Amino acid sequence: MSRRISLREFQENLAHRLAEAQTGERRGLLGVQAGNENWLLNLAETGEILAPPPLAHVPLTREWYRGLANVRGTLFGVIDFSSFHGGVPIVAAGHARLLLVGAKHGVHSSLLVTRVLGLRSEEDFEADHGPPDARPWVSKRMRDMQDHPWLKLDIPQLLAQGAFLDAGAD
């Protein structure tokens, strides 16, 4: 049965959405944590977010390649995004989530992240003027109002990297 809302709630929600549309305020970034790093992903480039399903181990792969996930009959390669950057491996339980980032780009790959931190707006951050990040998939370094560092992920750039696509062990 669908949830019933009062006319007042409906009108308040509608007024809030109209005000956001008129001011142009959009929360177009998805904040995630992968290990000890906070990342921002363009919401338009991000696919589905789901709890990690059971993973099928794939032998002779790098440690950051966690295996295959069957998502409604489609197999997705699962990359531990923290371990990929040399961080601590993520436990695929609890708050951990799977981001199907490659589906919109024709690549069946996904990122395992520690947790999803919610929607953010570009206006919530300011530029970090420190040295540039050496990873080509980091498009910007930013800081939030609490001075925490954030990295903006360029998903197409990540998916184009040979190091990301080559999960076979040496």
Short mmCIF file of C-alpha atoms in Angstrom, two decimals:
data_model
loop_
_atom_site.label_atom_id
_atom_site.label_comp_id
_atom_site.label_asym_id
_atom_site.label_seq_id
_atom_site.Cartn_x
_atom_site.Cartn_y
_atom_site.Cartn_z
CA MET A 1 0.00 0.00 0.00
CA SER A 2 1.38 3.42 -0.87
CA ARG A 3 2.19 5.92 1.86
CA ARG A 4 -0.40 8.64 2.23
CA ILE A 5 0.74 12.20 2.72
CA SER A 6 -1.26 15.19 3.75
CA LEU A 7 -2.06 17.97 1.34
CA ARG A 8 0.13 20.29 3.42
CA GLU A 9 3.16 17.95 3.13
CA PHE A 10 2.60 17.64 -0.60
CA GLN A 11 2.39 21.43 -1.04
CA GLU A 12 5.50 22.05 1.09
CA ASN A 13 7.46 19.45 -0.86
CA LEU A 14 6.28 20.89 -4.16
CA ALA A 15 7.15 24.46 -3.09
CA HIS A 16 10.62 23.32 -2.01
CA ARG A 17 11.24 21.54 -5.32
CA LEU A 18 10.03 24.56 -7.31
CA ALA A 19 12.31 26.88 -5.32
CA GLU A 20 15.29 24.60 -6.02
CA ALA A 21 14.45 24.53 -9.72
CA GLN A 22 14.18 28.33 -9.91
CA THR A 23 17.42 29.03 -8.04
CA GLY A 24 19.27 26.41 -10.03
CA GLU A 25 20.44 24.73 -6.83
CA ARG A 26 21.22 21.13 -7.65
CA ARG A 27 22.97 18.51 -5.72
CA GLY A 28 24.66 16.97 -8.72
CA LEU A 29 27.51 15.22 -6.90
CA LEU A 30 27.49 11.94 -5.02
CA GLY A 31 29.82 11.75 -2.04
CA VAL A 32 31.38 8.39 -1.19
CA GLN A 33 34.11 7.18 1.12
CA ALA A 34 36.62 4.62 -0.12
CA GLY A 35 39.02 3.66 2.64
CA ASN A 36 40.40 6.90 4.07
CA GLU A 37 39.55 9.08 1.06
CA ASN A 38 36.38 11.03 0.32
CA TRP A 39 35.35 11.11 -3.34
CA LEU A 40 32.84 13.12 -5.35
CA LEU A 41 31.24 11.58 -8.43
CA ASN A 42 29.15 13.38 -11.01
CA LEU A 43 25.67 12.03 -10.41
CA ALA A 44 24.87 12.07 -14.14
CA GLU A 45 27.78 9.65 -14.77
CA THR A 46 27.04 7.38 -11.83
CA GLY A 47 24.91 4.32 -12.31
CA GLU A 48 22.98 2.30 -9.79
CA ILE A 49 24.00 2.06 -6.12
CA LEU A 50 23.32 -1.19 -4.30
CA ALA A 51 24.34 -3.31 -1.35
CA PRO A 52 27.09 -5.72 -2.41
CA PRO A 53 25.63 -9.01 -3.62
CA PRO A 54 27.58 -12.26 -3.17
CA LEU A 55 30.82 -12.05 -5.15
CA ALA A 56 32.27 -14.86 -7.26
CA HIS A 57 36.03 -15.01 -6.80
CA VAL A 58 38.12 -14.86 -9.98
CA PRO A 59 41.53 -16.55 -9.66
CA LEU A 60 44.79 -15.03 -10.90
CA THR A 61 43.64 -11.42 -10.50
CA ARG A 62 45.07 -8.50 -8.59
CA GLU A 63 44.05 -8.14 -4.94
CA TRP A 64 41.91 -5.08 -5.67
CA TYR A 65 39.78 -7.06 -8.14
CA ARG A 66 37.24 -8.58 -5.76
CA GLY A 67 35.43 -10.77 -8.29
CA LEU A 68 32.18 -10.80 -10.22
CA ALA A 69 28.74 -9.69 -9.07
CA ASN A 70 25.56 -10.91 -10.71
CA VAL A 71 23.17 -7.95 -10.88
CA ARG A 72 19.86 -9.06 -12.37
CA GLY A 73 21.57 -11.46 -14.77
CA THR A 74 24.41 -9.14 -15.82
CA LEU A 75 27.94 -9.77 -14.55
CA PHE A 76 29.90 -6.78 -13.25
CA GLY A 77 33.57 -6.79 -12.33
CA VAL A 78 33.99 -5.49 -8.76
CA ILE A 79 36.94 -3.24 -8.00
CA ASP A 80 37.75 -2.45 -4.37
CA PHE A 81 38.28 1.29 -4.85
CA SER A 82 40.32 1.70 -1.66
CA SER A 83 42.60 -1.26 -2.41
CA PHE A 84 42.99 -0.05 -6.02
CA HIS A 85 44.66 3.07 -4.59
CA GLY A 86 46.86 1.06 -2.21
CA GLY A 87 44.54 1.49 0.79
CA VAL A 88 42.98 -0.96 3.19
CA PRO A 89 40.63 -3.50 1.55
CA ILE A 90 36.92 -2.78 2.02
CA VAL A 91 34.72 -5.34 3.77
CA ALA A 92 31.74 -5.97 1.48
CA ALA A 93 29.18 -5.76 4.29
CA GLY A 94 27.51 -3.21 6.54
CA HIS A 95 27.57 0.27 5.02
CA ALA A 96 29.64 -0.78 1.99
CA ARG A 97 28.02 -0.16 -1.39
CA LEU A 98 28.57 -1.16 -4.99
CA LEU A 99 28.47 1.63 -7.58
CA LEU A 100 27.77 0.44 -11.12
CA VAL A 101 29.86 3.22 -12.66
CA GLY A 102 30.70 1.54 -15.95
CA ALA A 103 27.19 0.65 -17.12
CA LYS A 104 26.52 4.09 -18.65
CA HIS A 105 29.83 3.89 -20.50
CA GLY A 106 29.44 0.38 -21.89
CA VAL A 107 31.84 -1.19 -19.38
CA HIS A 108 30.49 -3.75 -16.90
CA SER A 109 32.56 -2.63 -13.94
CA SER A 110 31.66 -1.43 -10.49
CA LEU A 111 33.37 0.22 -7.55
CA LEU A 112 33.14 -1.17 -4.04
CA VAL A 113 33.15 1.78 -1.61
CA THR A 114 33.17 1.92 2.18
CA ARG A 115 29.99 3.99 2.37
CA VAL A 116 27.85 6.48 0.48
CA LEU A 117 27.93 9.94 2.08
CA GLY A 118 24.98 11.46 0.23
CA LEU A 119 24.33 14.13 -2.35
CA ARG A 120 26.47 17.23 -2.45
CA SER A 121 26.55 20.48 -4.37
CA GLU A 122 29.60 22.03 -6.02
CA GLU A 123 28.92 25.13 -3.87
CA ASP A 124 29.60 23.07 -0.70
CA PHE A 125 33.30 22.97 -1.60
CA GLU A 126 36.22 25.22 -2.38
CA ALA A 127 39.29 24.47 -4.44
CA ASP A 128 42.26 22.86 -2.71
CA HIS A 129 45.36 24.69 -3.91
CA GLY A 130 47.79 21.98 -2.85
CA PRO A 131 49.92 20.01 -5.31
CA PRO A 132 47.93 18.26 -8.05
CA ASP A 133 47.10 14.59 -7.60
CA ALA A 134 49.20 12.26 -9.77
CA ARG A 135 46.24 10.00 -10.56
CA PRO A 136 44.80 11.03 -13.95
CA TRP A 137 41.22 10.17 -12.88
CA VAL A 138 41.28 12.84 -10.16
CA SER A 139 39.85 15.89 -11.92
CA LYS A 140 39.83 18.24 -8.88
CA ARG A 141 41.01 18.43 -5.32
CA MET A 142 38.54 20.20 -3.06
CA ARG A 143 37.83 20.96 0.60
CA ASP A 144 34.50 21.11 2.38
CA MET A 145 33.48 23.71 4.99
CA GLN A 146 35.03 21.55 7.76
CA ASP A 147 38.34 21.59 5.81
CA HIS A 148 38.14 17.87 4.95
CA PRO A 149 39.82 16.92 1.65
CA TRP A 150 37.71 15.55 -1.22
CA LEU A 151 38.72 14.25 -4.64
CA LYS A 152 36.49 14.58 -7.68
CA LEU A 153 36.47 11.40 -9.76
CA ASP A 154 36.48 11.58 -13.54
CA ILE A 155 34.70 8.29 -14.28
CA PRO A 156 35.37 8.16 -18.06
CA GLN A 157 39.07 8.84 -17.39
CA LEU A 158 39.19 6.04 -14.80
CA LEU A 159 37.48 3.60 -17.16
CA ALA A 160 40.00 4.46 -19.89
CA GLN A 161 43.03 3.62 -17.73
CA GLY A 162 44.90 0.45 -18.60
CA ALA A 163 45.73 -0.09 -14.92
CA PHE A 164 42.01 -0.14 -14.12
CA LEU A 165 41.05 -2.44 -16.98
CA ASP A 166 43.93 -4.91 -16.50
CA ALA A 167 42.93 -6.91 -13.43
CA GLY A 168 45.06 -9.95 -14.29
CA ALA A 169 47.81 -10.80 -11.81
CA ASP A 170 51.39 -10.54 -13.02
#
